[in-house]
Structure formats: C-alpha cells, structure tokens
Amino acid sequence: MVSSSSSFFCLFLLGSVLFLSDGATSLPEIPNLTTLSFEEGYTQLFGDSNLMLHRDGRAVHLALDQRTGAGFASQDLYLHGFFSASIKLPSDYAAGVVVAFYMSNGDVFEKSHDELDFEFLGNIRGREWRVQTNVYGNGSTAVGREERYQLWFDPTEDYHQYSILWSHERIIFYIDNIPIREVVRTQAMGGDFPSKPMSLYATIWDGSTWATSGGRYKVNYKLAPYIAEFADLILHGCAVDPSDHKTACQGSDAVSYDAITMSADQQTTMAKFRKKQMTYSYCHDRIRYPTPPPECTFVGHESQNFLASGEAKFNYRHRHGRRYVRSSVDARTKGEMAVETGIRTSVCMGSKCGALLRELEQIWTEVGESKEDKDLMLVELERECMQVYRRKVEEAGSNRAHLHRSLAEKEAEVTALVSALGEQSLRLKMEKRLSLKEQLASVNPVLEDLRKKKAERLKQFADIKSQIEKINVEILGSSRQDHSPANPVKIEEDDLSIRKLTQYQSQLRILQKEKSDRLQKVLESVNEMHSLCEHLEVDFRKTVDTVHPSLHDTGGRHSPNISETTLEGLSQAILKLKTEKKIRTQKVLEAVESLLELWNLMDTPVEERKYFGEVTCILGLPEHDIGCFGLLSLDTIKQMEAEVERLTNLKARRMKELVLRKRMELEEICRTAHIEPDMSTASEKIGAVIDSGIVDPSELLTKIEMQIVKAREESMIRKEIMERVDKWLAACEEENWLEDYDQDENKYSAGRGAHLNLKRAERARAVVTKIPDTVDKLMNKISVWEKERNMPFLYDGVPLVSLLEEYKVIRLKKEELKRRYRDQKKLQNLLLTGKETVYGSKPSPKRSNNFNRKTNENGFMTATPWRVSAGGATPGLLMQCSYSGHSNGCFKEIRRLSTTPLNLISISKDDRVSLFASVTSSEPGSPPLNQHSGLDR
C-alpha cells in the first residue's frame, strides 16, 4: 500500500509539472510592470481593523469575523489594463466564506455596470475551494457568463497569482500566469462586453445563504477569523478622471493592451486546462441558454464533455497527493434513482388500483355488462381520472406560477433594494436544486433585512437633507423653510447607497464648515467694527444697523445673519472705518513728528511738553496700537494741530538762534569724526546772511540739517577705520610712555608704585610690538575703502595714508638710531673695560643717587631725559672684561665695532652731536650732551 501511494504521488507531481510546462507561464509583455504598495494605489473599502497591512504595506490581510468582513479598492478608475494579485485563501473549514478579486463600476454606473470576477467559494473540511469567473457588461446581470474550475494545487498552502488582462478586444483570465479563459469581443455581443472604466476590488464576506451547498453549510464563527492574504499587487492600466471619464493614457499605451494575444502554446495550455479542470460553463448550459450566447464559438468540440445543465460529466481532482474521482452531475446515479422511484410507484399503483379494478370486474360480471359497456365505462373512468389529474396539475401549476411570480417579485425587490442601497457585497444567488418554497424562505429574511435597512437609510437621508437645506437657507439669507409633515424633504429612493449617503454627509460637513467659517467671520468682523468705532469714537449700534439689525442682538433670540450680503456689508463698513482711521492716524503722526521737531529745535521746557506728553509715545508703534491710546478723536487731532501751528509761529521768531545751534551741532560731529565741515554755512557767514535777509532762515536751517545728516552718514562709513586709528594712536601713546620709562634709572627701585610701572611696561611692550602690523592693516583697510569710493580718506583734511607713511619713515629712522646707539654704547663699554685693565679701575666721580628720585602723584617713577652717555655703564659691566681671562675676545669686539662705518650724514645734526659725544667721552663721568654746546658751533 505504501509503495502504491508513493508511486501515485510521483505520477501526480510529474503530471502537474507536464501540465505547467506545456505553455508559456510568463507575464504578458507589458512595460513598467511593477508591484505597488497599498498606499500607492489602494484605499480601504470597509472592515476597519479587519484590514491589516504587512511587509511595509506590500501585503494586505483581509479578515472575516462575526462583526464584519473587509475589503479594499483601487484609488482610481481604469479603462483597460493588466491587474493582478497573489492570493492565499483561508485553510481548514471555510464553508460560507466568499473571497472576491474583481473589477466593477457599480458605484458609478448603477443600472448599466460592468464587472469582471474571480470568486473563491469556501467549503467544509476535507473539500476543496471552488473558483469561478464571470463577465458582465452594460448591466447584463440576467445573462450570467459563469465558469467554474477545479485547481491543480491547494490555494490555502501558499500564494498563487490571479490576473485579469482587459483590452478593447479581449479579456483573458490567468492563474499563475496560465491563461484559463478568453472572452473575445464580437459584434453580436454589443454592449455586453465591458467597455466602461472600472475600479479593482478585493473583499472577504459572509455568503452563508448560498456559497456552500446552496446555503446548507454556514460560516462557523467559532473558527474565526478567516484571513485571506493578498500580495504582489499590480495595477497597470489607463487611469480615468472620474469627473469626465477621460483617460490620461496616450494612444500608444492603449494599443499596447490590444496587441497582447495568446501564442499557440498558450492556447494549447488553456485548452488542456479547460478540458481537465473546468466543471461548469454557461456556454454548455442548454437548459439556461437553449441558444448559446454569441461569444460561445467553441461549443461543438467541448459540448461532448458537458451535460445539458452545463456541468462537466467527469472531472478529476488532485490534492495533497490523493486522488478524488467526482462527477458534478452523475446522470447514471440519477437514472437509477428515477427507475427505483418508478418501480416503487408502479408497485404502489399496482397493489391498490389493481385490487379495485378486479373488484369492479367481478361486479360487472355479476351484473352481466357487455364487453362494449365495460370498455365505455373504462374509458369514462380514465377520462374522469385524467380530469382529476389535470385539475391537480393545473392547481399545482397555478401554485407554481404564483410562487414563481412571488419569487420573481421578491427577487426583483431584493435586486432593486440592493441596487438602491449599494450593497455590492450582497448578491442573491439561488441554487437550482432548491424548491421554490425553499428559495422563497431564503429570500424572505434577506428582503426583510433590506427593507429595514432601507427605512433606516431613508431616515438618515431625511435628517441629513433637512440639515443641508436649513444651512443653505441660512447661507442664502432667506427665511423660507417649511419641513412640516405635509411638505417633507424629497428623497430619491433609487439611490440610497452608502456612497450617496457619504456624499450627502460630505456635503453637510462642507456646509457646516462653511457656516462655521461664515459665523466666525461675522463675529470677527463685528468685533473689529466695534473696536474701530471705539477708537474713532463713532456710534457702534448706528453703524452696525446699516449692515443688518441681527448683528447687535445681545439677547440671543436670533442667530446673526451670515449671508453673502451681510458679509459684503461688513467688509465695506470695516473698509470705510479703516480708511477713516488711517487718515486720522496719519494726521496724528504728522502732528507728533512736528511737535517733537519743534520742541527739540526750540528747547521747549518739560513743563510745556507735559500736556502732549502721552501723544509722543506713539512714535515707533504699529499702526494698530495707536488707537489704543484714544488719540484718534477729532478733538484731540484739532488740539494737536493748533499746538503745531503755535510752535511754528514761535519758530519763525527764533530762527537765527536755531540756525547757529544747528551749525554748532554740525561742527561737533565733524570734530569728533575728524571731518572738515562745509564752510558755506560757517558761523561767521550765517549771522551776516540772516541779518541781511538775503536767505530765508528756514532754507538755511534745512541746508544745515542736510549737512548734519551727510556728516553722520560719512561718520558711520568711516567708523571702522576711525576705530583702528584710535587703536593706533593709543598704541603710540603707550610707546612714548615706554620710552620714558626705559630711560628712567630708578625704574627697578623698590619705591612706591614700581610694581605697577613694571606691569604697565609689560603690557606696553606687547602693544608696541603690534604697531607695525596694526599700521599695515590700517593702510590696507584705507586702500580698500578708497578704491570702493574712489576718493581719499582724509583725517582733519590730510590724507591718512600719507600720515601713516610718514609715521613709518620716522619709526624706521628711530629704530636705526636706537640700534646705532646700542652699538656705540657697547663699543664705549668695551673701551672703558680695556682702559681699566691697563690702568686699573676707579670709581665714577659722578654717580647719581637713585634713592633721591621723587614719585609722581600716582605713585609712578618720573622719567628722565634720554641721554647718550658713556657714564651710564655699570661697574659690573666694566669689571667683567677686566677680571676675565679672555681679554683678547673683548679687544676683538672693540676692533669690530671701531671698524663699523658710521653714516652720520643720514641722521640729524642733534643725533650726530649726541653720538659723537658718547664716543669721545673716555671717562665714565662725562657730562651729558647738552653740556657740550660748543659742538654745535
């Protein structure tokens, strides 16, 4: 047994491989065929939390529980394209569960919708899922084009791809890229071929009333949730604008779908699939369609495999390595059952009717009826029996017709309610084997439920539409509104769908938001008008009454009018008040500026300014804050204008004094900035010009004020360079102090303030070392400034660059003198040291007492004049060479220094005399240079 099962399983795998390898299994050749995430192309249809996203939105799980199912739809409508998804169905017991992957436009074209379906019908444990496809066009739901198939795999174990290719010419259904059905458009089909834009849907819902064995097996919610998994979502089509149904695809895109056809291998593969796996086809349902629909062109060579009901005679199912042999409609079994029933009926009839006939025969024999009479009586008996049968048949037929009419009426009502309510997930499908009473019994609860839903929906529509009309009346500003029972709100009962209700709800929300915005705008406008009236001291009630009386209703009896007329009236009134406020504000600002200018010109005392002191604080404030001070009344403006006029008259009488004061201000600015003032308005000229009356003092004052403004601007332009000049001058002062300090013989004494001088000297040396760099940077800065403005930088009328260059020359000369002085000082010290070595040392006859120096009032040592004298050599330095054993080195240094040429011509006369005195003084106590005045002669 194990060997047999294993061999059969291997044969099953080989057969599956051969079946899949017969045709091309690749996707159609469509460019840019990529998967989308849920957010990129889809939106949730229903189900709330029963829709779950996985793998970063590239996989969607739809769950069915006792509360609800779930579904999603594409964001756009599409006219032709390729649409695909990989689907994994719920496993184990799934009776009553319906999973649908389909395209439809029922929400847009309610009475003439198109549809392309993949429907998966669940089953009880141990039985496989059933898959069917369907095509509807132009609302042709009465002409169903269903086909059902068995799958060669278990759809609950893994994902499998289900695809729909829809073009202008054909529709092809694929499973795992294998074509399983093709519908080619023919002229005879007319509008039955889908030709309007459709959306893509995926749903899971409860189909217990019909999905499994005609409703015999229901959904078992103890096993919930039932989860259908969707992945690899593909939307490749021509998106359509829902407003005008115009596609954005170019012609080349549309042609690309029409160009896709099946190859010979694919057609062969599809034929094998349909022969082995198809269990029902509407084309072969001769009971339902005695004349096949026009697109059924292959009936001849396939009809031999199907019964008159459209069911396949035989089909084979492979699952989990096991083989199931099943017949959708087993004619043989049915025939045997019919024969058995007929036998039982004949036996029954024979046993009862035969006894009666034998008894009647005996009576007729005893009576002596002739054979002709017997035959006549048998004929009469047969006629009477036929009349009874006929009456019963007619009654049964009438009853059946009544049931048919009732069923048809209820089905029509259900269809109308489903269409009106937009219940796309509810589809009433009756199993053919159910009796009429069973069908009526299954329709009644659905119909009652739909009627209740319709009543509830009508109430919702009435409430929403009444609110919409009420708000419209308020927005239009009309008081006409009558919703009495005699005049109820009119509702179109043909469309009560959730989509329509959502539209009304959206419209209501938009109107409610518009009403709220208008009310907010009215309140803001009224508050703004009230504020403006307070600032301008205007009667608010009288002003607002001109717009609408309800706007100042403080009792709350009536809501404020929010019509467009009211808003326009408020806008015009506010604009008028703002214009008046702007005019008054400008007058106040001009008056305040004039007051401040006149007060400053004439040095008005503080006591005189107090009356208008609060007014001056408005300068620099935003315009909307000026009214807060209560300064925009007409009385205040008149008082300020009168004060300006009084001060203007006073200004004319004191103009000369004002002009001279402004000239002094100009000169002070120029002196601070080291700028030469304009001499055309010199103080000497001003008095004579004003006294002569040649020039108007006001014009002269204006000219000086312009010069002041120009001087200030120039001062700001020169500010950065002037700061560097000040830094340089401060460094030069420190340099002068340091020179005086270095010449002080008592700088290292322990006197008062000596440590402060030492600290200052350290800081001064750090500053002095930076002077050359400071000067160079300053000159570079001046050069850039002059190039940018094409003018020299003057310092008190002299080019600053020339001053700096002169300073650099003087500094170089000074450094040269210092260097030569150090060299000569060193030479003198060496000569004295050699002399002491030959003749012996002696103390200096003139040695100043360093402890007799006086300190200045700040505690610093006073500096002594800088003298070039050889007597300044210390005994330690003189004795250093005398007592050293290396006297030859000292004499060599003396000879080197004595042979160094002195360029006395390049230095001044005073410097040459000082240098000559320092060299020729052979005694340490030689007198200073100023004692040798005879050298000058």
CSV table of C-alpha atoms in Angstrom, one decimal, residues 658-848:
chain,number,residue,atom,x,y,z
A,658,LEU,CA,18.2,127.7,15.9
A,659,VAL,CA,20.4,128.0,12.9
A,660,LEU,CA,23.5,128.8,15.0
A,661,ARG,CA,22.7,125.9,17.3
A,662,LYS,CA,22.5,123.5,14.4
A,663,ARG,CA,25.8,124.8,13.0
A,664,MET,CA,27.5,124.1,16.3
A,665,GLU,CA,26.0,120.6,16.2
A,666,LEU,CA,27.4,120.1,12.7
A,667,GLU,CA,30.9,121.3,13.8
A,668,GLU,CA,30.9,119.0,16.8
A,669,ILE,CA,30.0,116.0,14.7
A,670,CYS,CA,32.8,116.9,12.2
A,671,ARG,CA,35.3,117.4,15.0
A,672,THR,CA,34.5,114.0,16.5
A,673,ALA,CA,34.8,112.3,13.2
A,674,HIS,CA,37.9,114.4,12.1
A,675,ILE,CA,36.0,115.7,9.0
A,676,GLU,CA,36.3,119.1,7.6
A,677,PRO,CA,32.9,120.8,7.9
A,678,ASP,CA,31.2,122.6,5.0
A,679,MET,CA,32.4,126.3,5.2
A,680,SER,CA,29.5,127.6,3.1
A,681,THR,CA,27.4,127.6,6.4
A,682,ALA,CA,30.2,128.9,8.7
A,683,SER,CA,29.1,130.6,11.8
A,684,GLU,CA,30.7,133.9,10.7
A,685,LYS,CA,28.7,133.9,7.5
A,686,ILE,CA,25.4,132.8,9.0
A,687,GLY,CA,24.8,135.9,11.1
A,688,ALA,CA,25.5,138.3,8.3
A,689,VAL,CA,23.3,136.4,5.8
A,690,ILE,CA,20.4,136.2,8.2
A,691,ASP,CA,20.6,139.8,9.2
A,692,SER,CA,20.8,140.9,5.6
A,693,GLY,CA,17.7,139.0,4.7
A,694,ILE,CA,19.2,137.5,1.5
A,695,VAL,CA,18.4,133.9,2.5
A,696,ASP,CA,15.4,132.5,4.2
A,697,PRO,CA,16.4,131.2,7.6
A,698,SER,CA,14.3,128.1,7.1
A,699,GLU,CA,16.1,127.2,3.9
A,700,LEU,CA,19.4,127.8,5.7
A,701,LEU,CA,18.3,125.6,8.6
A,702,THR,CA,17.2,122.9,6.2
A,703,LYS,CA,20.6,123.1,4.4
A,704,ILE,CA,22.5,122.7,7.7
A,705,GLU,CA,20.3,119.7,8.7
A,706,MET,CA,21.1,118.1,5.4
A,707,GLN,CA,24.8,118.7,6.1
A,708,ILE,CA,24.3,117.1,9.6
A,709,VAL,CA,22.7,114.1,8.0
A,710,LYS,CA,25.5,113.8,5.5
A,711,ALA,CA,28.2,114.2,8.2
A,712,ARG,CA,26.6,111.5,10.3
A,713,GLU,CA,26.4,109.2,7.3
A,714,GLU,CA,30.0,109.8,6.5
A,715,SER,CA,30.9,109.3,10.2
A,716,MET,CA,29.2,105.9,10.0
A,717,ILE,CA,31.1,105.0,6.8
A,718,ARG,CA,34.4,106.0,8.4
A,719,LYS,CA,33.6,104.3,11.8
A,720,GLU,CA,35.5,101.1,11.3
A,721,ILE,CA,38.7,102.9,10.1
A,722,MET,CA,38.5,105.5,12.8
A,723,GLU,CA,38.3,102.8,15.4
A,724,ARG,CA,41.5,101.4,14.1
A,725,VAL,CA,43.1,104.9,14.0
A,726,ASP,CA,42.1,105.3,17.7
A,727,LYS,CA,43.7,102.0,18.5
A,728,TRP,CA,46.9,103.0,16.7
A,729,LEU,CA,47.1,106.4,18.5
A,730,ALA,CA,46.6,104.6,21.8
A,731,ALA,CA,49.5,102.3,21.0
A,732,CYS,CA,51.7,105.3,20.1
A,733,GLU,CA,51.0,106.8,23.4
A,734,GLU,CA,52.0,103.6,25.1
A,735,GLU,CA,55.1,103.6,23.1
A,736,ASN,CA,56.1,107.1,24.2
A,737,TRP,CA,55.4,106.2,27.8
A,738,LEU,CA,57.6,103.1,27.5
A,739,GLU,CA,60.5,105.1,26.1
A,740,ASP,CA,60.3,107.5,29.0
A,741,TYR,CA,60.1,104.5,31.4
A,742,ASP,CA,63.1,102.8,29.8
A,743,GLN,CA,65.3,106.0,30.3
A,744,ASP,CA,64.3,106.1,34.0
A,745,GLU,CA,67.4,105.0,36.0
A,746,ASN,CA,65.3,104.3,39.0
A,747,LYS,CA,62.7,102.0,37.3
A,748,TYR,CA,63.9,99.0,39.2
A,749,SER,CA,64.0,100.6,42.6
A,750,ALA,CA,61.8,99.4,45.4
A,751,GLY,CA,59.9,102.7,45.6
A,752,ARG,CA,56.2,103.1,45.8
A,753,GLY,CA,54.3,102.1,42.6
A,754,ALA,CA,57.3,100.4,41.0
A,755,HIS,CA,55.5,97.1,40.5
A,756,LEU,CA,52.6,98.9,38.8
A,757,ASN,CA,55.1,100.5,36.4
A,758,LEU,CA,56.6,97.1,35.6
A,759,LYS,CA,53.2,95.6,34.8
A,760,ARG,CA,52.3,98.6,32.6
A,761,ALA,CA,55.7,98.3,30.9
A,762,GLU,CA,55.0,94.6,30.1
A,763,ARG,CA,51.6,95.5,28.6
A,764,ALA,CA,53.0,98.4,26.7
A,765,ARG,CA,55.8,96.3,25.1
A,766,ALA,CA,53.1,93.8,23.9
A,767,VAL,CA,51.2,96.6,22.4
A,768,VAL,CA,54.2,98.3,20.8
A,769,THR,CA,55.3,95.1,19.1
A,770,LYS,CA,52.0,95.0,17.3
A,771,ILE,CA,52.2,98.6,16.0
A,772,PRO,CA,53.8,97.8,12.6
A,773,ASP,CA,51.2,95.1,11.9
A,774,THR,CA,48.4,97.5,13.0
A,775,VAL,CA,49.7,100.2,10.7
A,776,ASP,CA,49.9,97.8,7.7
A,777,LYS,CA,46.4,96.5,8.3
A,778,LEU,CA,45.1,100.0,8.7
A,779,MET,CA,46.7,101.1,5.4
A,780,ASN,CA,45.2,98.1,3.6
A,781,LYS,CA,41.8,98.9,5.0
A,782,ILE,CA,42.2,102.5,3.9
A,783,SER,CA,43.3,101.4,0.4
A,784,VAL,CA,40.2,99.2,0.0
A,785,TRP,CA,37.9,102.0,1.3
A,786,GLU,CA,39.4,104.5,-1.2
A,787,LYS,CA,39.1,102.0,-4.1
A,788,GLU,CA,35.4,101.3,-3.3
A,789,ARG,CA,34.5,105.0,-3.0
A,790,ASN,CA,37.1,106.5,-5.5
A,791,MET,CA,38.1,109.2,-3.0
A,792,PRO,CA,40.9,109.7,-0.4
A,793,PHE,CA,40.4,109.1,3.2
A,794,LEU,CA,41.1,112.5,4.9
A,795,TYR,CA,42.0,112.9,8.6
A,796,ASP,CA,41.4,116.5,9.6
A,797,GLY,CA,41.8,117.5,5.9
A,798,VAL,CA,45.0,115.5,5.4
A,799,PRO,CA,45.2,112.1,3.6
A,800,LEU,CA,45.5,109.5,6.3
A,801,VAL,CA,47.7,107.2,4.2
A,802,SER,CA,50.4,110.0,3.9
A,803,LEU,CA,50.3,110.4,7.6
A,804,LEU,CA,50.8,106.7,8.1
A,805,GLU,CA,53.6,106.5,5.6
A,806,GLU,CA,55.4,109.5,7.2
A,807,TYR,CA,55.0,107.7,10.6
A,808,LYS,CA,56.5,104.5,9.2
A,809,VAL,CA,59.6,106.5,7.9
A,810,ILE,CA,60.0,108.3,11.2
A,811,ARG,CA,59.7,105.0,13.0
A,812,LEU,CA,62.4,103.4,10.8
A,813,LYS,CA,64.8,106.2,11.5
A,814,LYS,CA,64.1,106.0,15.2
A,815,GLU,CA,64.8,102.3,15.2
A,816,GLU,CA,68.0,102.9,13.2
A,817,LEU,CA,69.2,105.5,15.8
A,818,LYS,CA,68.4,103.1,18.7
A,819,ARG,CA,70.3,100.3,17.0
A,820,ARG,CA,73.4,102.5,16.5
A,821,TYR,CA,73.1,103.9,19.9
A,822,ARG,CA,73.2,100.3,21.3
A,823,ASP,CA,76.3,99.5,19.1
A,824,GLN,CA,78.2,102.7,20.2
A,825,LYS,CA,77.2,102.1,23.8
A,826,LYS,CA,78.6,98.6,23.6
A,827,LEU,CA,81.9,100.0,22.0
A,828,GLN,CA,82.2,102.6,24.7
A,829,ASN,CA,81.8,99.9,27.4
A,830,LEU,CA,84.5,97.8,25.8
A,831,LEU,CA,86.9,100.8,25.6
A,832,LEU,CA,86.4,101.6,29.2
A,833,THR,CA,86.8,98.0,30.2
A,834,GLY,CA,90.2,97.8,28.3
A,835,LYS,CA,91.3,101.1,29.9
A,836,GLU,CA,90.6,99.8,33.3
A,837,THR,CA,92.5,96.7,32.6
A,838,VAL,CA,95.7,98.7,31.8
A,839,TYR,CA,95.4,101.5,34.3
A,840,GLY,CA,93.2,100.0,37.0
A,841,SER,CA,89.7,100.8,37.8
A,842,LYS,CA,88.4,103.8,39.7
A,843,PRO,CA,85.0,104.7,40.8
A,844,SER,CA,83.0,107.1,38.8
A,845,PRO,CA,83.3,110.7,40.1
A,846,LYS,CA,79.6,111.4,39.3
A,847,ARG,CA,77.3,108.7,40.4
A,848,SER,CA,73.7,109.6,40.8
